[in-house]
Amino acid sequence: MFMCWRCRAVPVPDVCTRCGTEAECRFQGTDRATCLACYAAARMDTCTRCGSRGECKFAATDKAICLPCDRRPEPCSLCARLTVPRARDADGAPICWACVPQNIERCINCALPKRVNARTTVGPLCLSCSTNSPLMHRDCKRCGTRARLHLRKWCSRCYADDKLYRLLPDELIAARPALARLRERCLAADARRTLRAFRRNTTTAKLALALSRTDTLSHELLDSLGSLDEVAPVRSLLVENELLPPRDEHLVRFERWCAETAAGITNAAHRRAFERFARWRPLRQLHEQDRPVTPGQTSGRRDELRQVLSLLAWLTDRSESITQLDQARLDLWLSTGTTRRVRTAAFLRWAARNQLCPRLRVPPQRKSTLTPTGSSVEERWELLERLLHERAIDPRTRLAGVLVLLYGTRVVQLRRLRVTDITGEAGRVAIRLGADPLDLHGAIGELAVEARGHREAPRLLSDAGEDDWLFPGQYHGTSISTDALTDRLNAVGVRVRAARTGAVVSLVQELPAPVVARLTGLSTATSWAQAVAVSDGRYAARTGLFDDGGP
């Protein structure tokens, strides 16, 4: 008799076939209905191993064993390793999993001798082949679909729907009608993605807890349920379905980091100086901008504040205050660390204006020298040919690789691209990387149009469509991170640093630097042109091309 999850969860009285009383029963509605008392009594026996009386496996037989003894580690009789026995030999000696005789046969699918995981009417299957083999498919007991079943009963669609109805039952929808749209979207999503989301037990538990609370859904409620990383997928799902207002998460994370970092400073005067500077410069700059905060912005400001923290900690270790800082002490601190310590210049200027220390001089940060070496033209053309014609790769990843190989586009530029930056249709397509639009012809233009049409973004319980970012991120309203996009390009063979360098060197040799800058948004085009010219001059000097007064 089939029962849905709601009916199974509701206790239904039945007449026990053992004691005849009417009570909540196991196997209710069948000829084996047993009340809970009789069911527990039937499992009581004396353990044949330890002699104690309690709930046993194989009760009422000569193999009765209590649960602690059944799971007790024992030394394997073959390898002497202490572990829970997997099997026993004819004399009852324990045998571990590794020493159990392997059932090795030739798999009918891959034709390799492997351990048998499943047997079919045709022959044995190994573990990897039995996972997706049609021979393992059965008819779903609910919808009749022939597929690999979960719990030997339901197909993926029915199993996912059961979990969704348990997470968002009708009673909750009646109490909060706004959740009806969320449930409909989840029911229409890919069942495999839904089931993968439910395997993240912590995340789905946070979502269920947030929905079960009688409080109004708010960002403060989610903050009370766990850390920002734990509730980030839940927050993104609720914001995307308009159950929560949007919030600048990168700004919130940076504010919390500043507060937690300041709380760890033991010197009260240094802690006040750190807090005042953080509010005056980095936090004020981020609050005043009219666009969402990016991870790159917070990363640079964190590094600046870490250098300030390092200076204050150095002074504290010397039992000195920031008011005692002079040019000699500052030069000593700068000379004993990395060149990134010069990033404390803004803090020292602020401290001098607020009369916390005298006016001090910090040497300017040195710029790294451009080295015009990278992937060869042949390597880049080979990769370009592959990206333009290999349809199995996501079109957005293919477009990103093409832009890196041809125009030396930075990954930071790519992740900031929006759907509106690609204009036109097949035949005349343009993309805006710099001040002027860049025309894309032929297969590259068709690829850009195809990438613009792929709007799927991974979300909790379902896939979502993004209308803003060309490369949407994991959370609603955010673009993909620089590291994630770099990993995607590396996976298809595009080594970003070498490919960018080779592309930029080729461009500045063929076009004027101002033209390259306006079309590609490369602010260092002039510097690259000078670096290429210097490199060519050095090559000519080494080879003696101008020893006789000219070529």
XYZ file of C-alpha atoms in Angstrom:
551
model
C 0.000 0.000 0.000
C 1.526 3.328 -1.114
C 1.303 6.342 1.187
C 2.567 9.843 0.558
C 4.989 11.474 2.998
C 2.194 13.475 4.684
C 0.133 10.371 5.466
C 3.161 8.459 6.647
C 4.017 11.271 9.051
C 0.529 11.246 10.647
C 0.119 8.495 13.287
C -2.950 6.364 12.456
C -4.303 4.035 15.167
C -4.616 0.384 14.224
C -5.301 -2.920 15.994
C -2.094 -4.708 16.987
C -2.043 -8.266 15.635
C -0.122 -9.413 18.738
C -1.832 -7.894 21.769
C -5.116 -6.791 20.163
C -4.941 -3.216 21.518
C -5.750 -0.220 19.353
C -2.730 2.086 19.245
C -0.176 3.655 16.929
C 1.360 0.743 15.034
C 4.266 -0.124 12.816
C 3.180 -1.557 9.447
C -0.207 0.079 9.952
C -2.915 -0.909 7.508
C -1.413 -4.366 6.865
C -1.831 -7.850 8.366
C 1.486 -7.292 10.226
C 0.389 -4.246 12.247
C 2.359 -4.178 15.521
C 2.059 -1.623 18.293
C 5.249 0.074 19.433
C 5.328 -1.836 22.751
C 5.046 -5.235 21.083
C 7.537 -4.228 18.407
C 10.116 -3.277 21.046
C 9.416 -6.421 23.093
C 9.863 -8.616 20.029
C 13.387 -7.258 19.584
C 14.395 -7.921 23.210
C 16.748 -10.881 23.687
C 19.995 -11.914 25.381
C 23.113 -11.080 23.382
C 25.076 -14.224 22.555
C 28.344 -12.302 22.730
C 28.221 -10.117 25.871
C 25.316 -11.814 27.701
C 23.404 -8.598 28.375
C 19.668 -8.377 27.727
C 18.424 -5.616 25.456
C 17.378 -4.776 21.938
C 19.122 -7.221 19.620
C 19.508 -7.961 15.976
C 18.406 -11.476 14.965
C 16.289 -11.695 18.129
C 14.771 -15.092 19.023
C 17.571 -16.885 17.126
C 20.911 -18.383 18.145
C 22.645 -15.389 16.455
C 21.100 -12.657 18.631
C 23.530 -9.758 19.093
C 22.967 -6.400 20.752
C 23.644 -3.184 18.825
C 26.840 -2.189 20.737
C 28.399 -5.592 20.096
C 27.326 -5.539 16.467
C 29.228 -2.289 15.856
C 32.193 -3.012 18.151
C 35.619 -2.903 16.393
C 37.498 -6.198 16.376
C 40.905 -7.226 15.052
C 40.623 -8.768 11.608
C 41.554 -12.466 11.637
C 43.558 -12.014 8.406
C 45.307 -8.608 8.623
C 44.897 -7.869 12.385
C 43.550 -4.368 11.635
C 41.122 -3.108 14.304
C 37.859 -2.226 12.595
C 34.153 -3.048 12.493
C 33.900 -6.506 10.854
C 32.441 -6.679 7.394
C 31.936 -10.455 7.456
C 32.921 -13.597 9.402
C 34.414 -16.875 8.329
C 32.976 -20.339 8.992
C 34.357 -20.293 12.553
C 32.879 -16.840 13.302
C 36.227 -14.989 13.151
C 35.885 -11.360 12.010
C 37.041 -10.244 8.562
C 37.440 -6.550 7.636
C 36.213 -4.956 4.423
C 39.633 -5.049 2.735
C 40.072 -8.778 3.410
C 36.607 -9.913 2.342
C 37.024 -12.098 -0.755
C 36.523 -9.801 -3.721
C 33.738 -10.696 -6.075
C 35.680 -9.878 -9.244
C 34.044 -10.540 -12.607
C 34.166 -8.989 -16.051
C 31.669 -6.136 -16.379
C 29.345 -6.529 -19.371
C 29.485 -2.804 -20.102
C 33.165 -1.793 -19.814
C 34.529 -5.351 -20.243
C 37.001 -4.836 -17.387
C 37.508 -7.211 -14.438
C 36.053 -5.294 -11.488
C 34.112 -5.894 -8.296
C 30.471 -6.684 -9.033
C 28.140 -3.974 -7.811
C 24.904 -5.193 -9.392
C 23.661 -8.249 -11.252
C 21.210 -8.031 -14.124
C 19.532 -10.585 -16.344
C 22.281 -9.962 -18.889
C 25.258 -10.119 -16.560
C 27.228 -8.296 -13.809
C 27.925 -4.561 -13.703
C 30.674 -2.691 -11.863
C 30.003 0.346 -9.697
C 30.741 3.011 -12.311
C 28.693 1.282 -15.018
C 25.738 0.394 -12.816
C 25.237 4.039 -11.824
C 23.858 5.087 -15.214
C 23.167 1.816 -16.955
C 19.634 1.480 -18.422
C 19.674 -2.115 -17.170
C 19.346 -0.716 -13.635
C 16.303 1.376 -14.471
C 12.897 0.506 -13.048
C 9.399 1.966 -13.253
C 8.683 4.719 -10.725
C 5.931 3.563 -8.331
C 4.246 6.970 -8.547
C 4.457 8.316 -12.099
C 5.571 5.182 -13.944
C 8.634 6.818 -15.481
C 11.366 4.316 -16.192
C 14.553 5.597 -14.563
C 17.074 4.879 -11.848
C 15.002 4.987 -8.683
C 15.722 6.591 -5.332
C 15.029 4.363 -2.316
C 13.917 1.750 -4.895
C 10.628 3.618 -5.260
C 10.740 7.025 -6.948
C 12.328 8.673 -9.937
C 14.362 11.844 -9.460
C 11.403 14.100 -10.274
C 9.041 12.505 -7.759
C 11.757 12.268 -5.107
C 12.664 15.952 -5.548
C 8.991 16.976 -5.424
C 8.535 15.094 -2.149
C 11.444 16.966 -0.610
C 10.138 20.319 -1.870
C 6.643 19.685 -0.498
C 8.192 18.746 2.809
C 10.230 21.971 2.821
C 7.347 24.152 1.593
C 4.113 22.415 2.703
C 0.649 23.724 1.935
C 0.226 24.956 5.506
C 3.267 27.216 5.161
C 2.089 28.478 1.773
C -1.315 29.312 3.274
C 0.367 31.257 6.085
C 2.812 32.997 3.711
C 1.306 33.236 0.199
C 4.474 34.921 -1.104
C 6.219 31.529 -0.890
C 3.907 30.031 -3.532
C 5.994 31.539 -6.351
C 9.170 30.126 -4.817
C 7.696 26.630 -4.641
C 6.443 26.762 -8.219
C 9.865 27.810 -9.484
C 11.559 25.030 -7.533
C 9.089 22.426 -8.783
C 9.781 23.502 -12.359
C 13.573 23.328 -11.918
C 15.839 20.449 -12.861
C 15.294 17.611 -10.390
C 19.010 16.751 -10.276
C 19.947 20.277 -9.172
C 17.206 20.186 -6.535
C 18.473 16.899 -5.121
C 22.064 18.185 -5.109
C 20.867 21.170 -3.078
C 19.175 18.905 -0.525
C 22.440 17.023 -0.063
C 23.782 20.273 1.418
C 22.109 19.495 4.720
C 23.312 22.621 6.523
C 22.057 25.007 3.824
C 18.614 23.454 3.448
C 18.293 23.258 7.242
C 18.981 27.011 7.463
C 16.330 27.658 4.818
C 13.766 25.472 6.594
C 14.534 27.168 9.908
C 14.171 30.642 8.402
C 10.830 29.755 6.809
C 9.492 28.095 9.961
C 10.155 31.118 12.184
C 7.156 33.257 13.009
C 9.260 36.417 12.637
C 9.079 38.436 9.459
C 11.733 37.412 6.971
C 14.606 39.889 7.176
C 18.353 40.081 6.738
C 18.733 40.358 10.505
C 16.862 37.062 10.939
C 19.223 35.308 8.516
C 22.251 36.842 10.234
C 21.094 35.283 13.507
C 20.955 31.795 11.956
C 24.647 31.492 11.129
C 27.673 33.060 9.513
C 27.448 35.040 6.283
C 28.867 32.142 4.273
C 26.418 29.611 5.731
C 23.308 31.653 4.936
C 24.576 33.231 1.686
C 22.792 30.703 -0.628
C 19.590 31.068 1.385
C 19.783 34.861 1.268
C 20.396 34.801 -2.488
C 17.378 32.538 -3.062
C 15.066 34.764 -1.003
C 16.313 37.984 -2.600
C 15.949 36.567 -6.087
C 12.331 35.603 -5.398
C 11.598 39.077 -3.935
C 11.088 37.723 -0.426
C 13.910 39.941 0.874
C 15.137 43.356 -0.315
C 18.596 43.416 -1.978
C 21.625 44.153 0.201
C 25.232 44.943 -0.680
C 26.825 41.825 0.782
C 30.416 42.767 -0.028
C 29.999 46.042 1.870
C 28.440 44.246 4.842
C 31.271 41.717 4.913
C 33.864 44.498 4.820
C 32.146 46.409 7.632
C 32.114 43.275 9.796
C 35.751 42.593 9.011
C 36.711 46.119 10.069
C 34.770 45.791 13.328
C 36.221 42.363 14.161
C 39.762 43.473 13.290
C 39.481 46.595 15.445
C 38.177 44.518 18.362
C 41.378 42.462 18.283
C 43.672 45.485 18.859
C 44.712 45.515 22.519
C 46.085 49.071 22.636
C 43.122 51.400 23.184
C 44.712 54.406 21.453
C 45.707 52.326 18.436
C 42.244 50.755 18.281
C 40.566 54.196 18.207
C 42.966 55.386 15.489
C 42.290 52.274 13.387
C 38.502 52.605 13.735
C 38.516 56.332 12.914
C 40.690 55.861 9.835
C 38.595 52.907 8.597
C 35.415 54.985 8.881
C 36.989 58.091 7.338
C 38.645 56.567 4.265
C 37.734 53.047 3.054
C 34.203 52.777 4.468
C 33.278 56.327 3.466
C 34.540 55.762 -0.082
C 32.490 52.586 -0.456
C 29.338 54.133 1.019
C 29.507 57.168 -1.267
C 29.818 55.298 -4.560
C 26.612 54.809 -6.560
C 27.278 51.204 -7.650
C 27.548 47.916 -5.753
C 30.830 47.155 -4.050
C 33.024 44.634 -5.858
C 35.305 42.022 -4.256
C 38.321 43.768 -5.773
C 37.485 47.025 -4.014
C 37.210 45.400 -0.607
C 40.298 43.264 -1.221
C 42.495 46.293 -1.891
C 41.190 48.150 1.140
C 41.677 45.108 3.353
C 45.301 44.941 2.277
C 45.759 48.634 3.075
C 44.244 48.222 6.537
C 46.368 45.112 7.177
C 49.499 47.191 6.577
C 48.174 49.798 9.021
C 47.513 47.019 11.507
C 51.054 45.719 11.007
C 52.518 49.161 11.776
C 50.399 49.551 14.925
C 51.334 46.038 16.101
C 55.033 46.820 15.527
C 54.725 49.936 17.676
C 52.868 47.983 20.386
C 55.596 45.315 20.476
C 58.150 48.084 21.046
C 55.977 49.528 23.853
C 55.583 52.718 21.822
C 52.588 54.756 20.790
C 51.747 56.205 17.417
C 52.479 59.659 18.879
C 56.127 58.568 19.223
C 56.436 57.558 15.583
C 59.088 59.610 13.756
C 60.842 59.335 10.389
C 63.661 57.143 11.738
C 61.264 54.605 13.251
C 59.118 54.618 10.109
C 62.150 54.038 7.855
C 63.222 51.158 10.078
C 59.783 49.542 9.831
C 59.623 50.045 6.048
C 63.061 48.547 5.512
C 62.311 45.358 7.457
C 59.259 44.285 5.483
C 57.775 43.972 2.015
C 57.264 46.837 -0.402
C 53.527 46.703 0.287
C 54.151 48.561 3.538
C 54.223 51.824 1.579
C 50.418 51.486 1.411
C 50.315 53.057 4.887
C 50.935 56.481 3.271
C 47.242 57.472 3.379
C 46.953 56.461 7.044
C 50.062 58.461 7.995
C 48.780 61.558 6.165
C 45.463 61.228 7.998
C 47.227 60.735 11.345
C 49.359 63.836 10.758
C 46.294 65.965 9.940
C 44.649 64.745 13.140
C 47.830 65.482 15.130
C 48.406 61.844 16.080
C 51.951 61.876 14.688
C 54.261 64.320 12.889
C 54.208 64.658 9.111
C 56.200 61.746 7.708
C 57.408 60.798 4.249
C 56.659 57.421 2.645
C 58.494 56.551 -0.586
C 56.212 56.068 -3.611
C 55.267 52.557 -4.605
C 57.373 51.198 -7.434
C 55.613 50.071 -10.564
C 56.424 46.663 -11.907
C 58.251 46.485 -15.224
C 56.268 45.103 -18.158
C 57.878 42.067 -19.781
C 56.719 41.617 -23.401
C 56.821 37.816 -23.490
C 53.822 35.523 -23.721
C 52.079 32.916 -25.828
C 53.177 32.734 -29.441
C 50.872 33.623 -32.323
C 50.641 29.965 -33.348
C 49.560 28.870 -29.852
C 46.915 31.566 -29.627
C 45.506 30.813 -33.093
C 45.285 27.102 -32.255
C 43.355 27.839 -29.057
C 41.168 30.360 -30.888
C 40.217 27.796 -33.525
C 39.245 25.314 -30.816
C 37.122 27.802 -28.852
C 35.222 28.964 -31.931
C 34.160 25.467 -32.988
C 33.960 23.282 -29.861
C 30.259 23.444 -29.023
C 30.547 21.371 -25.840
C 32.081 24.325 -23.961
C 29.778 26.949 -22.451
C 29.514 29.850 -24.960
C 30.248 32.439 -22.267
C 33.520 30.697 -21.389
C 34.373 30.445 -25.086
C 33.712 34.164 -25.588
C 35.880 35.057 -22.581
C 38.731 32.960 -23.980
C 38.418 34.576 -27.432
C 38.548 38.087 -25.944
C 41.654 37.204 -23.926
C 43.422 35.602 -26.911
C 42.637 38.366 -29.401
C 42.458 41.588 -27.401
C 44.281 40.819 -24.150
C 41.175 41.591 -22.089
C 41.736 41.370 -18.361
C 39.664 38.903 -16.346
C 38.485 41.788 -14.147
C 37.125 43.490 -17.286
C 35.372 40.313 -18.375
C 33.566 39.749 -15.084
C 32.254 43.342 -15.184
C 30.677 42.955 -18.634
C 26.910 43.380 -18.755
C 24.389 42.038 -21.231
C 23.892 45.542 -22.615
C 27.594 45.760 -23.540
C 26.908 43.402 -26.478
C 24.789 45.137 -29.124
C 23.499 44.119 -32.540
C 22.524 40.821 -34.072
C 24.171 38.292 -36.393
C 26.028 40.120 -39.157
C 26.895 43.259 -37.203
C 27.748 42.760 -33.540
C 29.752 45.073 -31.285
C 31.027 44.769 -27.721
C 32.039 47.654 -25.479
C 35.333 46.965 -23.748
C 36.620 50.542 -23.743
C 35.406 54.019 -24.662
C 34.485 52.983 -28.232
C 32.564 49.837 -29.256
C 34.618 47.065 -30.828
C 33.102 45.355 -33.891
C 32.980 41.561 -33.859
C 32.698 39.871 -37.245
C 31.919 36.390 -38.478
C 32.085 33.489 -36.040
C 33.170 35.747 -33.165
C 30.048 37.900 -33.534
C 27.828 34.800 -33.637
C 29.551 33.504 -30.496
C 28.904 36.829 -28.709
C 25.184 36.659 -29.578
C 25.031 33.040 -28.369
C 26.783 33.974 -25.097
C 24.370 36.860 -24.558
C 21.434 34.439 -24.844
C 22.731 32.084 -22.127
C 21.343 33.595 -18.960
C 21.388 30.560 -16.648
C 23.040 31.021 -13.275
C 23.408 28.354 -10.553
C 21.242 28.970 -7.506
C 20.030 26.981 -4.525
C 17.281 24.486 -5.545
C 17.038 25.790 -9.124
C 18.690 27.599 -12.009
C 17.943 31.298 -12.339
C 17.991 33.715 -15.259
C 20.093 36.857 -14.906
C 19.321 39.912 -17.029
C 22.228 42.107 -15.930
C 25.638 40.442 -15.794
C 27.079 38.611 -18.798
C 28.910 36.317 -16.363
C 26.487 35.958 -13.412
C 27.815 34.699 -10.127
C 26.634 32.181 -7.571
C 24.554 34.731 -5.667
C 21.769 36.945 -6.938
C 22.841 40.344 -8.243
C 26.569 39.520 -8.328
C 28.940 38.700 -11.158
C 31.317 35.759 -11.210
C 34.469 36.113 -9.145
C 37.832 36.708 -10.817
C 39.229 33.419 -9.495
C 36.242 31.409 -10.729
C 36.421 32.890 -14.227
C 40.191 32.326 -14.326
C 39.622 28.674 -13.358
C 37.119 28.311 -16.211
C 39.628 29.692 -18.708
C 42.407 27.473 -17.381
C 40.110 24.452 -17.745
C 39.756 25.097 -21.512
C 43.514 25.628 -21.969
C 43.720 29.448 -21.862
C 46.560 30.497 -19.551
C 45.437 34.040 -18.898
C 48.741 35.756 -18.118
C 50.665 34.363 -21.085
C 47.722 34.752 -23.485
C 47.098 38.372 -22.469
C 50.731 39.334 -22.839
C 51.006 37.788 -26.295
C 47.781 39.439 -27.472
C 48.678 42.911 -26.177
C 52.173 42.779 -27.675
C 50.670 41.908 -31.075
C 48.105 44.702 -30.823
C 50.503 47.512 -29.912
C 52.783 46.466 -32.763
C 49.970 46.779 -35.309
C 47.896 49.715 -33.982
C 48.650 53.029 -32.240
C 48.457 52.802 -28.451
C 45.569 55.361 -28.133
C 43.461 53.320 -30.570
C 44.157 50.108 -28.646
C 43.213 51.819 -25.378
C 39.892 53.172 -26.698
C 38.829 49.873 -28.279
C 39.973 47.397 -25.621
C 39.889 49.525 -22.448
C 43.564 48.729 -21.842
C 44.808 51.692 -19.816
C 48.436 50.521 -20.021
C 48.545 50.373 -23.841
C 51.097 53.182 -24.020
C 53.315 51.472 -21.454
C 53.104 48.228 -23.421
C 54.044 50.042 -26.626
C 57.091 51.537 -24.916
C 58.049 48.161 -23.429
C 57.850 46.533 -26.866
C 59.940 49.331 -28.387
C 62.586 48.984 -25.662
C 62.627 45.228 -26.164
C 63.097 45.632 -29.923
C 65.924 48.113 -29.328
C 67.704 45.730 -26.996
C 67.311 42.939 -29.520
C 68.823 45.107 -32.246
C 71.739 46.082 -29.983
C 72.452 42.443 -29.134
C 72.369 41.290 -32.753
C 74.469 44.236 -34.041
C 71.938 45.375 -36.642
C 73.078 49.002 -36.350
C 76.824 48.518 -35.909
C 77.542 49.859 -39.393
C 75.371 52.918 -39.136
C 72.058 51.337 -39.990
C 70.468 48.417 -41.749
